[in-house]
CSV table of C-alpha atoms (C1' of nucleotides) in Angstrom, one decimal:
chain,number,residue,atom,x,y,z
A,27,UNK,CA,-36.1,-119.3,215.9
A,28,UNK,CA,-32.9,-118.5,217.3
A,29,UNK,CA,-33.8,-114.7,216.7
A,30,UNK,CA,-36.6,-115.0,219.3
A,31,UNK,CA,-34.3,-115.5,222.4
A,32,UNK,CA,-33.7,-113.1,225.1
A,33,UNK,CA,-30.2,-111.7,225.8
A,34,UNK,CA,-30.8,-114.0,229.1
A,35,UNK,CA,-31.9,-116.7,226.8
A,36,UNK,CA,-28.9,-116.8,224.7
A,37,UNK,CA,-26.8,-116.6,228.0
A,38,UNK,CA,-28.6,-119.7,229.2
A,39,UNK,CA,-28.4,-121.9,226.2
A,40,UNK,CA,-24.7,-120.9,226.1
A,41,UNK,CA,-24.2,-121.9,229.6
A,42,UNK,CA,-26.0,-125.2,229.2
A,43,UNK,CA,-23.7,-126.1,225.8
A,44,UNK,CA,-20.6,-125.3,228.1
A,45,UNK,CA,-21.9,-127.2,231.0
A,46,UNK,CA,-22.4,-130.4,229.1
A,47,UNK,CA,-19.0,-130.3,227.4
A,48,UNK,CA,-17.6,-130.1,231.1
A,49,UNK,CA,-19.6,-133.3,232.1
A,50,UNK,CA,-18.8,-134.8,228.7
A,51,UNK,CA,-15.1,-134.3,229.6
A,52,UNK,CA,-15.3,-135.6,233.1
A,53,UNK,CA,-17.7,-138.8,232.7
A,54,UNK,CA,-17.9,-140.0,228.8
A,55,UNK,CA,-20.3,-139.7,226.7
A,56,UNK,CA,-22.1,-143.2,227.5
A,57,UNK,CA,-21.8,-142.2,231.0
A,58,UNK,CA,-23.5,-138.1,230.9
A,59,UNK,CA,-27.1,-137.9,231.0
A,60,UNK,CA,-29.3,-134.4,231.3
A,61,UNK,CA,-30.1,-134.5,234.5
A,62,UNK,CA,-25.9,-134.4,235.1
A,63,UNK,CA,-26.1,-131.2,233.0
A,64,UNK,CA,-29.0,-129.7,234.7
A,65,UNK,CA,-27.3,-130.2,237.4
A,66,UNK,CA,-24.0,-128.9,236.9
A,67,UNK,CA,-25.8,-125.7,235.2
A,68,UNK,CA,-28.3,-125.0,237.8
A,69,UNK,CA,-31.4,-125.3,235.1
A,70,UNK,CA,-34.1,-127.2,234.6
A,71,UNK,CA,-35.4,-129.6,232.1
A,72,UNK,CA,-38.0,-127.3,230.7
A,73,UNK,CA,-35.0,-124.9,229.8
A,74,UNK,CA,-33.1,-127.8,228.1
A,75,UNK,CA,-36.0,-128.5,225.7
A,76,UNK,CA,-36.9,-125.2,224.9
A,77,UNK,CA,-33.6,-124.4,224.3
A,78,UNK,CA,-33.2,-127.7,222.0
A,79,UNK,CA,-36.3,-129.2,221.1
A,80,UNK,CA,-34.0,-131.7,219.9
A,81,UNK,CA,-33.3,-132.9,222.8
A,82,UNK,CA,-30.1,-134.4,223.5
A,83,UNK,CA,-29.1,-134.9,219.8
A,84,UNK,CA,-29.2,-131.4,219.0
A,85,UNK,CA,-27.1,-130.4,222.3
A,86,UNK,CA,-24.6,-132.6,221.9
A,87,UNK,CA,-24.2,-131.4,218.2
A,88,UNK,CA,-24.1,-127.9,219.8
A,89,UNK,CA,-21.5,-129.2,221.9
A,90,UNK,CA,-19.7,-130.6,219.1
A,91,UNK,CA,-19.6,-127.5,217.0
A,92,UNK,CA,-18.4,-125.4,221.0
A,93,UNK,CA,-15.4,-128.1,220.9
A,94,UNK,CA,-14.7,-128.1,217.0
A,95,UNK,CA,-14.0,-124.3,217.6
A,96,UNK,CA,-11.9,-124.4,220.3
A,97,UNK,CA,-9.4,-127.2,218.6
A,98,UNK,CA,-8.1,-124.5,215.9
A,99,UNK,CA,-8.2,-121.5,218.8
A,100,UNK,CA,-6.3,-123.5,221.3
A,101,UNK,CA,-3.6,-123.9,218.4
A,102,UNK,CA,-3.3,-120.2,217.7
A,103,UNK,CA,-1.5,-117.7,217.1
A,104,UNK,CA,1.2,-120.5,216.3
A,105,UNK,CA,-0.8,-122.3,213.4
A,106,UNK,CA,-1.7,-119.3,211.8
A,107,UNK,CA,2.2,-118.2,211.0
A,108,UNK,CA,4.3,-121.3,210.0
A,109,UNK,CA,6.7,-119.2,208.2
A,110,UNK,CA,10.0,-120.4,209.7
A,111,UNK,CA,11.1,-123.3,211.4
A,112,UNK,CA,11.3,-122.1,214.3
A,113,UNK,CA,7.5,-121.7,214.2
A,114,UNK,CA,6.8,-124.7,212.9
A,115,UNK,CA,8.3,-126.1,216.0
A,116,UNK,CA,6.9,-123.9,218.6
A,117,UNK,CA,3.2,-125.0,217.2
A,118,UNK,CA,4.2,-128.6,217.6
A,119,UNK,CA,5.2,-128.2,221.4
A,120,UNK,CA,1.5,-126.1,221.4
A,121,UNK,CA,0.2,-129.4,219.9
A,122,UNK,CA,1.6,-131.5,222.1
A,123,UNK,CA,1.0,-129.5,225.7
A,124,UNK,CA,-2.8,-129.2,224.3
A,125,UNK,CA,-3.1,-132.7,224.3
A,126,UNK,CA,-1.1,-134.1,226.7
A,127,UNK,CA,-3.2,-131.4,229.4
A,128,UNK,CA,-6.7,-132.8,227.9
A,129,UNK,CA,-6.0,-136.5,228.9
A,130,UNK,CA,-7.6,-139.2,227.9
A,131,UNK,CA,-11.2,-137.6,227.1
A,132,UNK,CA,-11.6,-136.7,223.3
A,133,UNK,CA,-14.8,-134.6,223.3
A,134,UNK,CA,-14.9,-134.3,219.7
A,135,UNK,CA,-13.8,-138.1,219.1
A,136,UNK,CA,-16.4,-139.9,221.2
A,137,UNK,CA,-19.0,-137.1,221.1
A,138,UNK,CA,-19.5,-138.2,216.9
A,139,UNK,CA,-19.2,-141.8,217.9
A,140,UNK,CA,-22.4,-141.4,220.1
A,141,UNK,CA,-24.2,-139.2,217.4
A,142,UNK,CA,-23.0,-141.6,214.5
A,143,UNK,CA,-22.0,-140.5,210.9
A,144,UNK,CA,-25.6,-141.0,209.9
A,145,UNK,CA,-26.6,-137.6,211.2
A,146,UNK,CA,-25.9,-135.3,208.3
A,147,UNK,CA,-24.6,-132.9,211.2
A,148,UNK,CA,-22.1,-134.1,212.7
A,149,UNK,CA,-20.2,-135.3,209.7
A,150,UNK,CA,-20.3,-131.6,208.4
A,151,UNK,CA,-18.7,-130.2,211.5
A,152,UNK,CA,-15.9,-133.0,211.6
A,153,UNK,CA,-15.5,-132.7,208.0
A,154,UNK,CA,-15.1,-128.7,207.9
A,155,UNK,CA,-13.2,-129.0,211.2
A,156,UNK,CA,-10.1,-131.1,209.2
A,157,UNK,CA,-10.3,-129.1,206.0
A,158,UNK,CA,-9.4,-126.1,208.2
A,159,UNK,CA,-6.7,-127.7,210.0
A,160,UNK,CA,-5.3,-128.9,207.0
A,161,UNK,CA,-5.8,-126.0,205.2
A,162,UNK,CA,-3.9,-123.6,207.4
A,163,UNK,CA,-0.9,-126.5,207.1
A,164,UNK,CA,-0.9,-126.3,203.5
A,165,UNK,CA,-0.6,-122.7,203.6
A,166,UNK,CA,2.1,-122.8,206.2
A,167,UNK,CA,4.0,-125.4,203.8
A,168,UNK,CA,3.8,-122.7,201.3
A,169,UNK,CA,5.1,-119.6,203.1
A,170,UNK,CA,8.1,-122.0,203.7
A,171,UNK,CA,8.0,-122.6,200.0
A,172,UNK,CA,7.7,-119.1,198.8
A,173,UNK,CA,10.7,-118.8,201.6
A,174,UNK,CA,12.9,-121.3,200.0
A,175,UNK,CA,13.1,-122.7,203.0
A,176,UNK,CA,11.5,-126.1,201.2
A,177,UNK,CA,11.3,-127.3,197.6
A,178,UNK,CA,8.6,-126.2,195.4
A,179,UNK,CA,8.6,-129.4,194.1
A,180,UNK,CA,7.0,-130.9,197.2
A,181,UNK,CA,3.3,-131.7,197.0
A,182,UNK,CA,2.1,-129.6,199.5
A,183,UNK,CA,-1.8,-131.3,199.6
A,184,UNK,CA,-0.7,-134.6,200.0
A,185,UNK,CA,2.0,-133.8,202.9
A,186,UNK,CA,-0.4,-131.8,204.8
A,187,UNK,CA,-2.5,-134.6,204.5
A,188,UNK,CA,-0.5,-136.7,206.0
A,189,UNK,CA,0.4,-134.9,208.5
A,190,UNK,CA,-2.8,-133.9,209.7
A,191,UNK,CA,-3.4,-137.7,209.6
A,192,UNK,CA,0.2,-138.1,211.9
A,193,UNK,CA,-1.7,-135.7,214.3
A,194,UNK,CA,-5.1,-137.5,214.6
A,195,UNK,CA,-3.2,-141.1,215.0
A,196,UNK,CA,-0.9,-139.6,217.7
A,197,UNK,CA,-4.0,-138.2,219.5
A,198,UNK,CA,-5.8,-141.1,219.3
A,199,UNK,CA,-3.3,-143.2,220.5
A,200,UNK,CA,-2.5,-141.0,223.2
A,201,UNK,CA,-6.2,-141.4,224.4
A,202,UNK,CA,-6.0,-145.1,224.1
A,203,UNK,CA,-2.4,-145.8,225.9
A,204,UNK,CA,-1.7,-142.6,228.2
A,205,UNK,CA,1.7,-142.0,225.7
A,206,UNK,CA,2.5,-138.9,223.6
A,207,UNK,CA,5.2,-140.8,222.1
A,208,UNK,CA,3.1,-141.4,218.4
A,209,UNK,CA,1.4,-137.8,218.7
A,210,UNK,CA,5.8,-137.0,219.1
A,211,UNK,CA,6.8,-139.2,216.6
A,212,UNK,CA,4.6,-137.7,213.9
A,213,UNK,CA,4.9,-134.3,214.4
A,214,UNK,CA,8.4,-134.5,214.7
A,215,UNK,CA,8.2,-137.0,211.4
A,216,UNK,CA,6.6,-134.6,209.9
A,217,UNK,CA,8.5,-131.7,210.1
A,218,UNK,CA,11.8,-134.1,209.2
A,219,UNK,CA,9.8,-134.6,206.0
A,220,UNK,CA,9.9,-130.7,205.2
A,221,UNK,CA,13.6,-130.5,206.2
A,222,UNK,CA,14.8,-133.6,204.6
A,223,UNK,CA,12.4,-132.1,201.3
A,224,UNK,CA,14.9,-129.5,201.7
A,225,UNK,CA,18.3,-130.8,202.1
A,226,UNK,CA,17.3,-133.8,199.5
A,227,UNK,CA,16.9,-131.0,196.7
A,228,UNK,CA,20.1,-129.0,197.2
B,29,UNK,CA,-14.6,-171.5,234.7
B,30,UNK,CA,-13.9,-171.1,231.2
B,31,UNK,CA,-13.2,-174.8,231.6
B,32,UNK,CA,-16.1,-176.2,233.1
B,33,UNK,CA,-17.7,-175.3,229.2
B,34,UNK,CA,-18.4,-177.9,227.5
B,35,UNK,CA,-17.7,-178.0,223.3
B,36,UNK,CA,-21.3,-176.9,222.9
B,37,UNK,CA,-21.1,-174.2,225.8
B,38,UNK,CA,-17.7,-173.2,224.1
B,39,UNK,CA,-19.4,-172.7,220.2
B,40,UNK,CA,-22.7,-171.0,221.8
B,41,UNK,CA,-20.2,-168.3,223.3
B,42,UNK,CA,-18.7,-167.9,220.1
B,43,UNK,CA,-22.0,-167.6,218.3
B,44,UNK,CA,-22.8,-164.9,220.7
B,45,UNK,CA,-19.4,-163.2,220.7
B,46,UNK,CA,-19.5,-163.0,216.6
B,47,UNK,CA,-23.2,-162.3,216.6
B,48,UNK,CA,-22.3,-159.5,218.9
B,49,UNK,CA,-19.6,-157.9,216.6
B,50,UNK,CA,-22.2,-158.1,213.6
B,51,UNK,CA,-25.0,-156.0,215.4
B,52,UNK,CA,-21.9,-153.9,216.4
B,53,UNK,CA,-20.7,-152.9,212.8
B,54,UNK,CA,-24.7,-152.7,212.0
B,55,UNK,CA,-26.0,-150.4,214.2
B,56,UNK,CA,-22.9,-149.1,216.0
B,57,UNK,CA,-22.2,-149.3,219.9
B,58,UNK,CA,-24.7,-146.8,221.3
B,59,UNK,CA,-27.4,-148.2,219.4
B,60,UNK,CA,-26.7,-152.1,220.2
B,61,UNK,CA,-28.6,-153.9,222.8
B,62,UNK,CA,-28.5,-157.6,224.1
B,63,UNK,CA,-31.5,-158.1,223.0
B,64,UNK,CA,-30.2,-157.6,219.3
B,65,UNK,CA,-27.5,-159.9,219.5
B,66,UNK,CA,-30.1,-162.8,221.0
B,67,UNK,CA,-32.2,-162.4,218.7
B,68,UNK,CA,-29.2,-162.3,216.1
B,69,UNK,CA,-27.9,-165.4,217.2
B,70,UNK,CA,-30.9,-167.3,218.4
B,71,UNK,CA,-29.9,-167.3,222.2
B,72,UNK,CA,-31.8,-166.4,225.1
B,73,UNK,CA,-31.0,-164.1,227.9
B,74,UNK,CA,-29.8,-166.8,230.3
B,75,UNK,CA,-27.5,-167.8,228.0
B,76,UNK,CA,-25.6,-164.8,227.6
B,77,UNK,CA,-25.0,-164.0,231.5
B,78,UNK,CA,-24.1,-167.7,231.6
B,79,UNK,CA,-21.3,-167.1,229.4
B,80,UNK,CA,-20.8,-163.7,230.3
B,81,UNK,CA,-21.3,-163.3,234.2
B,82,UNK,CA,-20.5,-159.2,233.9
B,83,UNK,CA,-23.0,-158.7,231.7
B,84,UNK,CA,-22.7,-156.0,228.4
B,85,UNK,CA,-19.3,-154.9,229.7
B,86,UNK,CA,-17.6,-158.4,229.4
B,87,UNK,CA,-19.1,-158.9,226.6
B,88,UNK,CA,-18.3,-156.3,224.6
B,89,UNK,CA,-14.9,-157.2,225.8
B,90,UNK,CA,-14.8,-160.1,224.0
B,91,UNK,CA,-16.0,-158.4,221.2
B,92,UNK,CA,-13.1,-155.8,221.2
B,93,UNK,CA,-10.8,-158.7,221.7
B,94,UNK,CA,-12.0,-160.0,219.0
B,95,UNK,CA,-12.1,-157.7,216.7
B,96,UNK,CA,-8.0,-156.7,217.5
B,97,UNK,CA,-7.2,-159.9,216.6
B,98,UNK,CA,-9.1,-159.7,213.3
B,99,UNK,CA,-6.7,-156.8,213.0
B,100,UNK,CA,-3.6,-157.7,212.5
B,101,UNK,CA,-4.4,-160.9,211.0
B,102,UNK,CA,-6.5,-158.7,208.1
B,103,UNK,CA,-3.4,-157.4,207.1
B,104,UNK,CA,-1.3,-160.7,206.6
B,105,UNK,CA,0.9,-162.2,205.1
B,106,UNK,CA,2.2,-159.3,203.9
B,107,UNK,CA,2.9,-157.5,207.3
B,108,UNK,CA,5.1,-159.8,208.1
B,109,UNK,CA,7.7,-160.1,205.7
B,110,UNK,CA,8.6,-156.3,204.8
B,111,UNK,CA,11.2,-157.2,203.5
B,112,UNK,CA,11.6,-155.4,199.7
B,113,UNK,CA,10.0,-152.3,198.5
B,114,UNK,CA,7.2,-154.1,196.7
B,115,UNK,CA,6.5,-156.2,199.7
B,116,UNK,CA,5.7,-153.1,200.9
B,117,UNK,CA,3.6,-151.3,198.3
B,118,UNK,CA,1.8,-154.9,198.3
B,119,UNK,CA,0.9,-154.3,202.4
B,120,UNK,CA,-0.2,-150.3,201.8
B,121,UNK,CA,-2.8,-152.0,199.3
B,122,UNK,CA,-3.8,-154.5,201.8
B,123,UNK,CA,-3.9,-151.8,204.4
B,124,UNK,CA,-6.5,-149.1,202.3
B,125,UNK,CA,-8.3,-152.0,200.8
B,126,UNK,CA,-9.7,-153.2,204.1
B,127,UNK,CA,-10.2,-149.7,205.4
B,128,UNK,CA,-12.2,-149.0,202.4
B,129,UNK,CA,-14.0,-152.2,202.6
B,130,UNK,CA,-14.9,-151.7,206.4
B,131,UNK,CA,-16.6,-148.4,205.3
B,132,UNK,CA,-17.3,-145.9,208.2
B,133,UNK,CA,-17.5,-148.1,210.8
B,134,UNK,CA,-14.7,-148.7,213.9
B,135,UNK,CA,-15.8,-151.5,215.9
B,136,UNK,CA,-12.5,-150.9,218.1
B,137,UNK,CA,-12.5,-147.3,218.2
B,138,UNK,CA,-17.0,-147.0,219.2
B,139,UNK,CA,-16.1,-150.2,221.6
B,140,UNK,CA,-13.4,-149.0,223.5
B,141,UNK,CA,-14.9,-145.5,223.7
B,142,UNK,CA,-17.9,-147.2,225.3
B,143,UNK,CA,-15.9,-149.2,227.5
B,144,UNK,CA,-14.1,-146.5,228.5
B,145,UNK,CA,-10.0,-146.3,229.2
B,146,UNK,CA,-10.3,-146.7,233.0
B,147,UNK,CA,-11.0,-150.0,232.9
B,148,UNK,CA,-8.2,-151.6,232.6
B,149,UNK,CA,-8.9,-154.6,230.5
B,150,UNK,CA,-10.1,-152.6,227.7
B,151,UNK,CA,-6.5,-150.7,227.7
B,152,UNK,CA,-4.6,-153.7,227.9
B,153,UNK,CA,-6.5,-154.9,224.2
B,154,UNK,CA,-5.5,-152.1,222.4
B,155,UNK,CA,-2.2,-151.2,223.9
B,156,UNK,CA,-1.2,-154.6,222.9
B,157,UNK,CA,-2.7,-154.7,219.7
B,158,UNK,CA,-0.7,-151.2,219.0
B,159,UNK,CA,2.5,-152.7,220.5
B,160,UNK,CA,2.4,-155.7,218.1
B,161,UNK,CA,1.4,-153.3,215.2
B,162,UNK,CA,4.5,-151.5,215.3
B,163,UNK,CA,6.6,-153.9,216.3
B,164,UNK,CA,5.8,-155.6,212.7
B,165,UNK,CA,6.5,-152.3,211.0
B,166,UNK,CA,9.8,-152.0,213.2
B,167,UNK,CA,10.8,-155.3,211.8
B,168,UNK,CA,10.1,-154.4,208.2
B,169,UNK,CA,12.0,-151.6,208.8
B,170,UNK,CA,15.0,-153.3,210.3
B,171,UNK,CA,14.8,-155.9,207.3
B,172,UNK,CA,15.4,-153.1,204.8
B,173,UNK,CA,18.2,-152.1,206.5
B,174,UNK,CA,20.0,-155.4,206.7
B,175,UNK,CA,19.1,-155.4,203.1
B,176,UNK,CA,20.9,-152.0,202.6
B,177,UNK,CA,18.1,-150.6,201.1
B,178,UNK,CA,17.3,-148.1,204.2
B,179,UNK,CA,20.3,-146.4,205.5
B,180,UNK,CA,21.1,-148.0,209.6
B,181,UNK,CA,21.4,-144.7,210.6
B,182,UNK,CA,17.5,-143.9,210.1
B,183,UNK,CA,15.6,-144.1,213.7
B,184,UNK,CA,13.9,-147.4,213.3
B,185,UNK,CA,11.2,-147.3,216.2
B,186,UNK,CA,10.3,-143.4,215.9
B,187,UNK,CA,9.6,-143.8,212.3
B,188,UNK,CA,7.2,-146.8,212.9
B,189,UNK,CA,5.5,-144.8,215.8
B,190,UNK,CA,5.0,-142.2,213.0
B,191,UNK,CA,3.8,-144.2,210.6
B,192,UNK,CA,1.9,-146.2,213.0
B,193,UNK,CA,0.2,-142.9,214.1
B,194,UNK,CA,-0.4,-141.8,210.0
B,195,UNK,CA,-2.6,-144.7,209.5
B,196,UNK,CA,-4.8,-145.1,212.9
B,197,UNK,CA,-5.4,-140.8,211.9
B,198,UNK,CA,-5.8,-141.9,208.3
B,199,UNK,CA,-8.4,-144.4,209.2
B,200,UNK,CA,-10.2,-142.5,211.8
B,201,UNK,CA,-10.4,-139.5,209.2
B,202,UNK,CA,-11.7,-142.4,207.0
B,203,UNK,CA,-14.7,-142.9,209.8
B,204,UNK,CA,-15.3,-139.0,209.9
B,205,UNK,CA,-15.4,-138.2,206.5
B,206,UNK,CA,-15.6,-141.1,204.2
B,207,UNK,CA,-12.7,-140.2,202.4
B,208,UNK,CA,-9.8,-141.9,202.2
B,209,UNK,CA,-7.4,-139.9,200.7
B,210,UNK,CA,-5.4,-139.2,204.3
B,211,UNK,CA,-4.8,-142.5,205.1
B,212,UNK,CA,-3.0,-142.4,201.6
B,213,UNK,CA,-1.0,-139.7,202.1
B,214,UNK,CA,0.2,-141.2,205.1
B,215,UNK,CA,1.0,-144.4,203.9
B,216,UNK,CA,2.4,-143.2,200.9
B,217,UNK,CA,4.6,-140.2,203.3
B,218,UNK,CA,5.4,-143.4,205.4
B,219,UNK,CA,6.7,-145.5,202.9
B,220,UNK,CA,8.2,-142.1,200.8
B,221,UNK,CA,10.4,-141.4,204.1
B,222,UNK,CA,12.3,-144.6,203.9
B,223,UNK,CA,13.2,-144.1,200.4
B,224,UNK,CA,14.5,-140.5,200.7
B,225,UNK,CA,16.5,-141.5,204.1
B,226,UNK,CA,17.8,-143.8,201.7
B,227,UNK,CA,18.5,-141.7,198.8
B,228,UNK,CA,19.5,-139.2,200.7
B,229,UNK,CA,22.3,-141.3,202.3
B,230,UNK,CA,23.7,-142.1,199.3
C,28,DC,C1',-48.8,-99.9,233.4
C,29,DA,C1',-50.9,-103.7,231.2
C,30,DA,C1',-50.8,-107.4,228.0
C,31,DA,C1',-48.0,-110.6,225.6
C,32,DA,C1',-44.2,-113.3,225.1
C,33,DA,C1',-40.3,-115.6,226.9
C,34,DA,C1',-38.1,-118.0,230.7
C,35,DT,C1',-38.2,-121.2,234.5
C,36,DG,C1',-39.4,-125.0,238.0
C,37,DG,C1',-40.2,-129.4,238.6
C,38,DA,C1',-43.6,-133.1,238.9
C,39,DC,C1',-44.9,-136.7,236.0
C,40,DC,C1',-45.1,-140.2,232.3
C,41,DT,C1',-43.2,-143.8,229.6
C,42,DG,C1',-40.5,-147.1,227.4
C,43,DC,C1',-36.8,-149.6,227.1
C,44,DA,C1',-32.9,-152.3,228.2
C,45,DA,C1',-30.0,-154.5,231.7
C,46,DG,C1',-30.1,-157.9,234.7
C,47,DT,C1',-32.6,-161.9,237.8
C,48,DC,C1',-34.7,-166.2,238.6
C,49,DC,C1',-36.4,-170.7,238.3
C,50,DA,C1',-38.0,-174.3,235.9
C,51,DA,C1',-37.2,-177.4,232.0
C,52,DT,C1',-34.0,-179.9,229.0
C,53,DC,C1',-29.9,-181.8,227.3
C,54,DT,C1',-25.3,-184.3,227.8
C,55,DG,C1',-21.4,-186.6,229.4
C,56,DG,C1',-19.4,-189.8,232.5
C,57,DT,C1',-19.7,-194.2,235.1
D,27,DA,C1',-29.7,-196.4,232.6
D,28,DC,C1',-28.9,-192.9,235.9
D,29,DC,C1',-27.3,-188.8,238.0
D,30,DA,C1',-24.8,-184.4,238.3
D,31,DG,C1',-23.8,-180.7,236.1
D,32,DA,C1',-24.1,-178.0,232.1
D,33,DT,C1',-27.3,-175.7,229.0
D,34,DT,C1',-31.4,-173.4,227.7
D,35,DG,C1',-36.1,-170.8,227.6
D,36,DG,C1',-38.3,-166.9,228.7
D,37,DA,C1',-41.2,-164.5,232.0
D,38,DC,C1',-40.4,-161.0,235.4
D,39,DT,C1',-38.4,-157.1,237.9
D,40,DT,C1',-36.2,-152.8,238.2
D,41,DG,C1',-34.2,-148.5,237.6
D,42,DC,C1',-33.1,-145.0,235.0
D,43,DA,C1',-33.0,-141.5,231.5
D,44,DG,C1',-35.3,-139.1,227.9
D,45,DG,C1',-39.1,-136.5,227.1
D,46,DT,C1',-43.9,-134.1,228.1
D,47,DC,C1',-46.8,-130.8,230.5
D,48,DC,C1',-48.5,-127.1,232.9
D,49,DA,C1',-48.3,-123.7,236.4
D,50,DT,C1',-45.5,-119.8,237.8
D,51,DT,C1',-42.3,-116.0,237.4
D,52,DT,C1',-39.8,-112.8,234.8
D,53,DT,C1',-39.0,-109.8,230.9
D,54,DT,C1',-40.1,-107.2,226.9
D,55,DT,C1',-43.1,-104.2,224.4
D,56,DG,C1',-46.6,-101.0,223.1
DNA sequence: CAAAAAATGGACCTGCAAGTCCAATCTGGT
DNA sequence: ACCAGATTGGACTTGCAGGTCCATTTTTTG
């Protein structure tokens, strides 16, 4: 299927997956329709549906996927290296300028809202998308650990976890009110946790 | 206007205001029409934009109004007196428990994202309803302290926005996956932080 | 260079769901 | 009992957005 588009194909159905998450962005979800997209992209509706026979569904899951890539890249190199405190705290101010730039739109957020949990799709990409994240926490957790920087008697799993949860709230709040203060908060929680780990065990 | 309703006028928009939030958690926001909720509630079109001149939009107003006063109200009357360590243990089980019971529905969340942030009434709801939430969590906090068991030097309204933030993440990674192992680590983290401020002031 | 396959343009169809309207019925006050 | 205003029923209109279709152009391939 896929293997049977054109170099200019691919580019096309590329450019139409990156147009719509720019609509999404600007109007909502409720509020984006294909004709937006066709227009912003300069295509037409026959391009759409032969691209994704789907039809919307299966773009905005395309779209989902574009944005569930971009979270992790837009949070690197930083979240790839948590190895001291200091870059523990340079990823959180990453965090925190990513989110506070994007606003009050959460592509991912109200993109799997509109396609609902029921589609077996979106679930996996949302799903996959937070074991990453939490994964590369955990493993930052443990460099600090194999460091000595924080107690090995900490249970990594379930601080990431909550963490990663701290995160998502903050985000989500920040969408709803306009205020980094909880996105803040947790993060900097967060991290406390780790220290105060530390200085609790000496 | 809301007073030229007579008892009956005043029950039939309730009807339609609870039938409303039923075909919400059903089929989800996207996939909700009026026509659902009449038939849901046994109305008829004129009745609903006699009770609610601006159409879907004020109604699913009420409906999010509603819904964020269910709330806080779901999680008393253990919110409100945080006032010992087991009262609150006793609130995190209230707290998962009707998380887990809601299943992987948000009818605040799917509203307000339908809605959209720009207008403002929609804002207002869950600002407020945030606002209140931690406030109650500030006051548990402040209780302990009084109590001695939480050290006054601890930051009382960063660590609520923390642990605010832990369980609207925890929940929303409760929608997205179905798993509610996150918002336990946050609660637990939450809850974990006060006691090792605490033991770690000693 | 010719044939086949892919890419594109855009008119058209269709169904649905929000919102309108008016006539009919009920209810509460005097 | 009577009247004004509140309540209700449901047919009708309307606009839009998703999706279909086919003719045309471009590209690839042999």
């Amino acid at each position: 299927m896929r293997g049977s588009f054109t170099a200019k194909g691919q580019a096309t159905r590329g450019r139409i997956i990156q147009g719509a998450a720019a609509v999404l962005r600007e109007r909502g979800v409720a509020m984006m329709t294909l004709d937006d997209v066709l227009a912003r992209t300069s295509t037409s509706k026959s391009q759409l549906f032969h691209y994704f026979p789907g039809g919307k569904d299966e773009l905005l899951l395309a779209v989902a996927q574009f944005e569930a890539d971009q979270v992790l890249e837009d949070q690197q190199p930083y979240l790839g290296c948590l190895d001291s405190w200091d870059a523990w705290y340079r990823w959180r101010d990453t965090v925190i300028q990513r989110y506070e730039e994007q606003g009050d739109h959460c592509p991912l957020g109200s993109l799997f809202l509109q396609i609902g949990r029921n589609t077996p799709g979106a679930r996996a990409i949302v799903t996959e998308l937070l074991r990453q994240w939490q994964e590369h926490l955990a493993t930052g957790i443990r460099a600090m650990q194999t460091a000595g920087h924080v107690p090995a008697s900490l249970d990594v799993d379930r601080t990431a976890a909550a963490l990663l949860a701290g995160i998502q709230g903050g985000v989500s709040i920040l969408l709803s009110t306009g205020r980094s203060t909880h996105l803040h908060a947790a993060l900097d929680e967060g991290i406390m946790t780790l220290r105060n780990a530390a200085s609790a065990a000496i």
